[in-house]
Backbone as JSON, one array per atom type, in Angstrom:
{
  "sequence": "XXXXXXXXXXXXXXXXXXXXXXXXXXXXXXXXXXXXXXXXXXXXXXXXXXXXXXXXXXXXXXXXXXXXXXXXXXXXXXXXXXXXXXXXXXXXXXXXXXXXXXXXXXXXXXXXXXXXXXXXXXXXXXXXXXXXXXXXXXXXXXXXXXXXXXXXXXXXXXXXXXXXXXXX",
  "N": [[0.83, -1.19, 0.0], [1.93, 1.23, 0.87], [3.96, 1.44, -0.98], [2.54, 1.74, -3.4], [1.3, 4.21, -2.91], [3.58, 5.78, -2.72], [4.6, 5.55, -5.34], [2.54, 6.73, -6.87], [2.64, 9.34, -5.82], [5.26, 10.03, -6.59], [5.02, 9.9, -9.38], [3.17, 11.97, -9.84], [4.69, 14.12, -8.91], [6.79, 14.15, -10.75], [5.35, 14.66, -13.09], [4.51, 17.24, -12.59], [6.86, 18.6, -12.81], [7.54, 18.65, -15.45], [7.83, 20.61, -18.42], [5.88, 22.28, -20.83], [6.71, 22.64, -24.04], [6.38, 25.3, -26.36], [4.7, 25.05, -29.52], [6.5, 25.47, -32.45], [6.61, 27.66, -35.27], [7.4, 27.77, -38.86], [9.21, 29.84, -38.95], [10.55, 29.66, -36.63], [9.52, 30.89, -34.43], [7.24, 30.9, -31.61], [4.04, 29.44, -32.15], [0.84, 31.02, -32.05], [-1.47, 30.43, -29.36], [-4.76, 29.2, -29.46], [-7.35, 31.3, -28.51], [-9.98, 30.56, -26.69], [-13.35, 31.3, -26.26], [-15.57, 30.89, -23.75], [-19.1, 30.38, -23.24], [-19.77, 31.31, -20.68], [-18.0, 33.34, -20.31], [-18.83, 35.67, -21.53], [-19.98, 38.08, -20.28], [-17.82, 38.78, -18.66], [-15.81, 39.36, -20.53], [-16.92, 41.54, -21.93], [-17.08, 43.48, -19.86], [-14.42, 43.6, -19.09], [-13.32, 44.73, -21.37], [-14.72, 47.2, -21.39], [-13.81, 48.31, -18.94], [-11.08, 48.51, -19.54], [-11.07, 50.25, -21.75], [-12.13, 52.51, -20.48], [-10.06, 53.0, -18.66], [-8.01, 53.74, -20.4], [-9.18, 56.03, -21.47], [-9.42, 57.6, -19.17], [-6.72, 58.01, -18.61], [-6.17, 59.68, -20.69], [-7.46, 61.9, -19.89], [-10.21, 61.95, -20.22], [-13.82, 61.56, -20.08], [-15.62, 58.8, -18.58], [-17.12, 56.03, -20.35], [-20.14, 54.18, -21.05], [-21.54, 50.86, -21.31], [-23.8, 50.13, -23.92], [-26.79, 48.63, -24.68], [-28.09, 48.63, -27.16], [-26.13, 49.5, -28.99], [-24.36, 47.41, -28.59], [-25.87, 45.3, -29.59], [-25.94, 45.99, -32.3], [-23.21, 45.77, -32.82], [-22.82, 43.03, -32.37], [-24.38, 41.89, -34.39], [-22.94, 42.76, -36.62], [-20.42, 41.57, -36.2], [-20.97, 38.83, -36.47], [-21.89, 38.86, -39.1], [-19.59, 39.66, -40.52], [-18.09, 37.34, -40.21], [-19.62, 35.54, -41.68], [-19.29, 36.66, -44.22], [-16.61, 36.36, -44.41], [-14.63, 38.35, -44.27], [-13.05, 41.23, -42.95], [-14.67, 44.12, -42.8], [-16.39, 47.29, -43.02], [-18.93, 47.18, -44.06], [-22.1, 45.62, -44.27], [-23.35, 42.36, -45.31], [-25.66, 42.89, -46.61], [-25.22, 45.34, -47.63], [-25.34, 47.28, -45.73], [-24.29, 50.06, -43.69], [-22.27, 51.15, -40.85], [-23.82, 53.21, -39.72], [-26.41, 52.59, -40.66], [-26.8, 50.16, -39.27], [-26.8, 50.9, -36.52], [-29.02, 52.51, -36.49], [-31.02, 50.66, -37.12], [-31.22, 49.18, -34.76], [-32.41, 50.95, -33.12], [-30.92, 52.96, -31.92], [-30.59, 56.14, -30.59], [-28.68, 58.06, -30.33], [-25.69, 59.68, -31.65], [-23.69, 58.03, -33.98], [-20.28, 57.5, -33.54], [-18.04, 56.01, -34.29], [-16.63, 52.9, -35.57], [-14.79, 50.1, -34.75], [-13.15, 47.27, -36.04], [-12.07, 43.84, -36.16], [-10.32, 40.96, -37.28], [-9.15, 38.16, -35.92], [-7.08, 35.98, -33.9], [-6.58, 36.7, -31.42], [-6.84, 37.88, -27.97], [-9.37, 39.96, -26.43], [-8.12, 42.11, -25.16], [-5.59, 42.18, -26.33], [-6.42, 42.83, -28.87], [-7.55, 45.35, -28.4], [-5.2, 46.71, -27.7], [-3.87, 46.66, -30.17], [-5.67, 48.24, -31.65], [-5.26, 50.65, -30.35], [-2.72, 51.32, -31.17], [-2.98, 52.18, -33.76], [-3.62, 55.22, -35.35], [-6.17, 55.9, -36.48], [-8.09, 54.02, -35.49], [-7.62, 54.36, -32.82], [-8.54, 56.96, -32.35], [-11.31, 56.6, -32.34], [-11.74, 55.25, -29.96], [-10.81, 57.04, -28.01], [-12.34, 59.29, -28.43], [-13.46, 62.43, -27.5], [-16.19, 63.02, -27.44], [-17.51, 60.65, -27.04], [-19.83, 58.65, -25.29], [-21.13, 56.3, -25.03], [-20.79, 52.74, -25.49], [-20.59, 49.97, -27.61], [-19.95, 46.56, -27.74], [-18.94, 43.54, -29.14], [-18.59, 40.14, -30.35], [-17.83, 37.41, -32.57], [-17.04, 34.06, -32.51], [-15.48, 31.68, -34.5], [-15.57, 28.11, -35.17], [-12.95, 27.28, -35.63], [-11.53, 28.95, -34.03], [-11.01, 31.56, -34.82], [-11.69, 34.99, -34.27], [-14.07, 37.52, -34.6], [-14.14, 40.75, -33.94], [-16.05, 43.56, -32.87], [-16.33, 46.94, -32.13], [-18.19, 49.68, -31.13], [-18.71, 53.15, -30.89], [-20.65, 55.84, -29.51], [-22.58, 58.89, -29.07]],
  "CA": [[0.0, 0.0, 0.0], [2.83, 2.38, 0.92], [4.69, 1.49, -2.25], [1.62, 2.3, -4.39], [1.15, 5.64, -2.6], [4.85, 6.42, -3.08], [4.69, 5.59, -6.81], [1.58, 7.74, -7.34], [3.2, 10.64, -5.44], [6.43, 10.27, -7.44], [4.54, 10.17, -10.74], [2.58, 13.32, -9.83], [5.78, 15.09, -8.77], [7.49, 14.22, -12.04], [4.47, 15.32, -14.05], [4.5, 18.67, -12.27], [8.16, 19.17, -13.17], [7.72, 18.74, -16.9], [7.37, 21.85, -19.03], [5.33, 22.12, -22.17], [7.37, 23.52, -25.0], [5.42, 25.79, -27.36], [4.88, 24.6, -30.89], [7.17, 26.51, -33.23], [6.28, 27.78, -36.67], [8.54, 27.65, -39.77], [10.16, 30.92, -38.68], [11.19, 29.41, -35.34], [8.8, 31.59, -33.36], [6.1, 30.11, -31.1], [2.74, 29.67, -32.77], [-0.11, 31.48, -31.04], [-2.45, 29.48, -28.86], [-6.12, 29.64, -29.76], [-8.08, 31.88, -27.39], [-11.35, 30.06, -26.75], [-14.28, 32.06, -25.42], [-16.67, 30.07, -23.24], [-20.33, 31.18, -23.05], [-19.76, 31.94, -19.36], [-17.06, 34.46, -20.33], [-19.39, 36.81, -22.26], [-20.05, 39.27, -19.45], [-16.46, 39.11, -18.21], [-15.08, 39.97, -21.64], [-17.48, 42.87, -22.18], [-16.7, 44.42, -18.81], [-12.97, 43.77, -19.14], [-13.09, 45.71, -22.44], [-15.22, 48.48, -20.91], [-12.87, 48.82, -17.93], [-9.83, 48.86, -20.2], [-11.32, 51.47, -22.53], [-12.26, 53.62, -19.54], [-8.72, 53.3, -18.13], [-7.31, 54.5, -21.45], [-9.82, 57.35, -21.55], [-9.04, 58.33, -17.95], [-5.32, 58.41, -18.79], [-6.18, 60.78, -21.66], [-8.22, 63.0, -19.3], [-11.56, 61.94, -20.79], [-14.9, 60.98, -19.27], [-15.94, 57.38, -18.74], [-18.25, 55.69, -21.21], [-20.86, 53.04, -20.52], [-22.06, 49.92, -22.3], [-25.15, 50.39, -24.4], [-27.32, 47.37, -25.22], [-28.41, 48.77, -28.59], [-24.86, 49.49, -29.74], [-23.83, 46.05, -28.49], [-26.64, 44.48, -30.53], [-25.44, 46.32, -33.65], [-21.87, 45.19, -32.92], [-22.95, 41.57, -32.47], [-24.88, 41.61, -35.74], [-21.87, 42.95, -37.6], [-19.36, 40.57, -35.98], [-21.43, 37.59, -37.09], [-21.98, 39.07, -40.55], [-18.22, 39.63, -41.07], [-17.69, 35.93, -40.26], [-20.32, 34.95, -42.82], [-18.65, 37.19, -45.42], [-15.2, 36.0, -44.29], [-13.76, 39.5, -44.49], [-13.28, 42.33, -42.01], [-14.91, 45.43, -43.38], [-17.44, 48.02, -42.32], [-20.23, 47.07, -44.73], [-22.76, 44.34, -44.07], [-23.61, 41.58, -46.52], [-26.81, 43.51, -47.26], [-24.81, 46.69, -48.03], [-25.53, 48.23, -44.62], [-23.15, 50.77, -43.11], [-22.43, 51.24, -39.39], [-24.95, 54.1, -39.43], [-27.63, 51.8, -40.86], [-26.94, 49.14, -38.23], [-27.2, 51.48, -35.23], [-30.41, 52.98, -36.64], [-31.89, 49.48, -37.08], [-31.43, 48.74, -33.38], [-33.1, 52.01, -32.4], [-30.02, 53.86, -31.19], [-30.98, 57.52, -30.89], [-27.51, 58.94, -30.26], [-24.92, 59.81, -32.9], [-22.6, 57.09, -34.14], [-18.98, 58.15, -33.66], [-17.11, 55.16, -35.02], [-16.68, 51.45, -35.44], [-13.53, 49.38, -34.92], [-13.36, 45.86, -36.32], [-10.85, 43.05, -36.23], [-10.37, 39.52, -37.54], [-7.93, 37.76, -35.24], [-7.12, 34.88, -32.94], [-6.09, 37.32, -30.19], [-7.8, 38.23, -26.93], [-9.95, 41.3, -26.55], [-7.16, 43.12, -24.71], [-4.58, 42.29, -27.39], [-7.08, 43.54, -29.96], [-7.62, 46.75, -27.98], [-3.84, 47.26, -27.81], [-3.62, 46.89, -31.6], [-6.46, 49.4, -32.05], [-4.65, 51.86, -29.77], [-1.5, 51.62, -31.91], [-3.33, 52.79, -35.04], [-4.26, 56.52, -35.06], [-7.57, 55.95, -36.89], [-8.93, 53.27, -34.54], [-7.41, 54.97, -31.5], [-9.42, 58.14, -32.28], [-12.66, 56.15, -32.01], [-11.74, 54.86, -28.54], [-10.57, 58.21, -27.16], [-13.11, 60.44, -28.91], [-14.0, 63.13, -26.34], [-17.65, 63.05, -27.47], [-18.06, 59.31, -26.79], [-20.49, 58.41, -24.01], [-21.69, 54.94, -25.07], [-19.95, 51.73, -26.13], [-21.13, 48.66, -27.97], [-18.82, 45.66, -27.97], [-19.37, 42.15, -29.31], [-17.7, 39.3, -31.15], [-18.28, 36.09, -33.0], [-15.9, 33.15, -32.64], [-15.71, 30.52, -35.35], [-15.14, 26.83, -34.6], [-11.49, 27.18, -35.72], [-10.94, 29.87, -33.06], [-10.94, 32.93, -35.32], [-12.66, 35.87, -33.61], [-14.43, 38.75, -35.31], [-14.46, 41.73, -32.9], [-16.63, 44.85, -33.29], [-16.5, 47.94, -31.07], [-18.89, 50.86, -31.66], [-18.9, 54.25, -29.92], [-21.67, 56.81, -29.85], [-22.82, 59.97, -28.09]],
  "C": [[0.88, 1.25, 0.0], [3.58, 2.54, -0.38], [3.81, 2.12, -3.34], [1.44, 3.8, -4.16], [2.41, 6.4, -2.99], [4.97, 6.58, -4.6], [3.74, 6.65, -7.39], [2.11, 9.14, -7.04], [4.38, 10.99, -6.32], [6.01, 10.61, -8.86], [3.94, 11.57, -10.83], [3.67, 14.38, -9.73], [6.54, 15.24, -10.07], [6.64, 14.93, -13.09], [4.45, 16.82, -13.83], [5.79, 19.35, -12.7], [8.34, 19.33, -14.68], [7.18, 20.07, -17.4], [6.86, 21.54, -20.42], [6.0, 23.14, -23.08], [6.34, 24.01, -26.0], [5.72, 25.2, -28.73], [5.46, 25.75, -31.69], [6.72, 26.47, -34.68], [7.53, 27.66, -37.53], [9.61, 28.71, -39.53], [10.87, 30.74, -37.34], [10.52, 30.09, -34.17], [7.63, 30.74, -32.88], [4.82, 30.47, -31.84], [1.76, 30.13, -31.69], [-1.05, 30.36, -30.61], [-3.83, 30.06, -29.13], [-6.78, 30.11, -28.46], [-9.54, 31.45, -27.54], [-12.23, 30.83, -25.76], [-15.43, 31.13, -25.03], [-17.91, 30.96, -23.08], [-20.36, 31.91, -21.7], [-18.84, 33.15, -19.29], [-17.65, 35.74, -20.94], [-19.38, 38.1, -21.46], [-18.67, 39.73, -19.0], [-15.7, 39.85, -19.31], [-15.61, 41.38, -21.92], [-17.03, 43.87, -21.12], [-15.2, 44.62, -18.72], [-12.63, 44.8, -20.23], [-13.54, 47.1, -21.98], [-14.26, 49.1, -19.9], [-11.56, 49.27, -18.57], [-9.97, 50.14, -21.02], [-11.42, 52.66, -21.59], [-10.92, 53.98, -18.88], [-7.92, 54.11, -19.14], [-7.88, 55.91, -21.57], [-9.45, 58.21, -20.35], [-7.61, 58.85, -18.08], [-5.2, 59.58, -19.78], [-6.97, 61.98, -21.14], [-9.65, 63.08, -19.8], [-12.55, 61.27, -19.85], [-15.07, 59.5, -19.57], [-17.06, 57.21, -19.75], [-18.92, 54.46, -20.61], [-21.34, 52.13, -21.65], [-23.49, 50.28, -22.65], [-25.64, 49.13, -25.09], [-27.61, 47.47, -26.7], [-27.14, 48.78, -29.44], [-24.22, 48.11, -29.71], [-24.57, 45.11, -29.44], [-26.18, 44.74, -31.96], [-24.05, 45.72, -33.86], [-21.93, 43.68, -33.1], [-23.43, 41.16, -33.87], [-23.75, 41.72, -36.75], [-20.74, 41.93, -37.43], [-19.74, 39.25, -36.65], [-21.46, 37.72, -38.61], [-20.59, 39.08, -41.2], [-17.74, 38.19, -41.19], [-18.34, 35.24, -41.45], [-19.67, 35.39, -44.13], [-17.18, 36.78, -45.53], [-14.28, 37.16, -44.71], [-14.1, 40.6, -43.48], [-13.46, 43.64, -42.78], [-16.16, 46.01, -42.78], [-18.81, 47.91, -42.97], [-20.8, 45.68, -44.55], [-23.01, 43.63, -45.39], [-24.81, 42.12, -47.28], [-26.5, 44.94, -47.71], [-24.94, 47.72, -46.92], [-24.22, 48.82, -44.15], [-23.29, 50.73, -41.59], [-23.61, 52.13, -38.99], [-26.27, 53.35, -39.57], [-27.86, 50.83, -39.71], [-27.35, 49.74, -36.89], [-28.61, 52.05, -35.31], [-31.39, 51.81, -36.55], [-32.17, 49.0, -35.66], [-32.07, 49.82, -32.51], [-32.21, 52.93, -31.6], [-30.32, 55.3, -31.58], [-29.84, 58.51, -30.72], [-26.82, 59.01, -31.62], [-23.8, 58.79, -32.89], [-21.3, 57.88, -34.3], [-17.98, 57.31, -34.44], [-17.28, 53.7, -34.72], [-15.28, 50.9, -35.68], [-13.86, 47.91, -35.12], [-12.02, 45.15, -36.37], [-11.18, 41.6, -36.51], [-9.07, 38.97, -36.98], [-8.15, 36.48, -34.44], [-6.73, 35.4, -31.55], [-7.22, 37.63, -29.21], [-8.34, 39.63, -27.18], [-8.95, 42.38, -26.14], [-6.0, 43.27, -25.69], [-5.14, 43.05, -28.58], [-7.19, 45.03, -29.63], [-6.25, 47.42, -28.1], [-3.5, 47.55, -29.27], [-4.4, 48.1, -32.1], [-5.83, 50.7, -31.54], [-3.36, 52.25, -30.5], [-1.77, 52.32, -33.23], [-4.08, 54.1, -34.78], [-5.75, 56.56, -35.41], [-8.47, 55.22, -35.88], [-8.78, 53.81, -33.12], [-8.37, 56.16, -31.3], [-10.84, 57.75, -31.88], [-12.77, 55.83, -30.51], [-11.61, 56.08, -27.63], [-11.26, 59.47, -27.7], [-13.73, 61.14, -27.7], [-15.53, 63.16, -26.28], [-18.29, 61.71, -27.11], [-18.65, 59.22, -25.38], [-20.98, 56.97, -23.9], [-20.76, 54.02, -25.86], [-20.77, 50.49, -26.43], [-19.95, 47.77, -28.28], [-19.32, 44.23, -28.05], [-18.39, 41.44, -30.23], [-18.44, 38.07, -31.61], [-17.04, 35.23, -33.16], [-16.3, 31.95, -33.47], [-15.18, 29.26, -34.66], [-13.61, 26.68, -34.63], [-10.77, 28.13, -34.77], [-10.85, 31.3, -33.52], [-12.05, 33.77, -34.69], [-12.83, 37.13, -34.45], [-14.93, 39.72, -34.24], [-15.07, 42.97, -33.54], [-16.84, 45.71, -32.06], [-17.12, 49.18, -31.72], [-18.98, 51.9, -30.55], [-19.95, 55.22, -30.45], [-21.8, 57.86, -28.76], [-23.9, 59.56, -27.11]]
}
């Protein structure tokens, strides 16, 4: 009995000591790991994005913004539609523009901008990429922004289509 307990303990200790080497691509760099979004993560991801955007806005001396259900609905519709079209762009498969989409959901404020992304990265990595580009950064730190819509669609292969919309 003691021998069996010792062997199990030794096996567990050895297993804990092993390291998993990342899979390397042809260039010798580690391949990215797929970021899987569980249904239970939906609220966490939205609020993590909202908190991060508000931290960036605070650092720029700007007012906080809040999540808006209508803008989020427009963002979700567009994220799924980009996946169907298999291309990241601001026009829907029906020819709709961001303005059309926010009007369809009954948003009565003014649309300020829409950021989109096709990636395998997390929401915070995507936000960092948006902040590096002056055009997408302007949408996030627009002084007139008061509302935020944020949604995504993840395909079975792990690809994520992110959409962020700001409005007054």
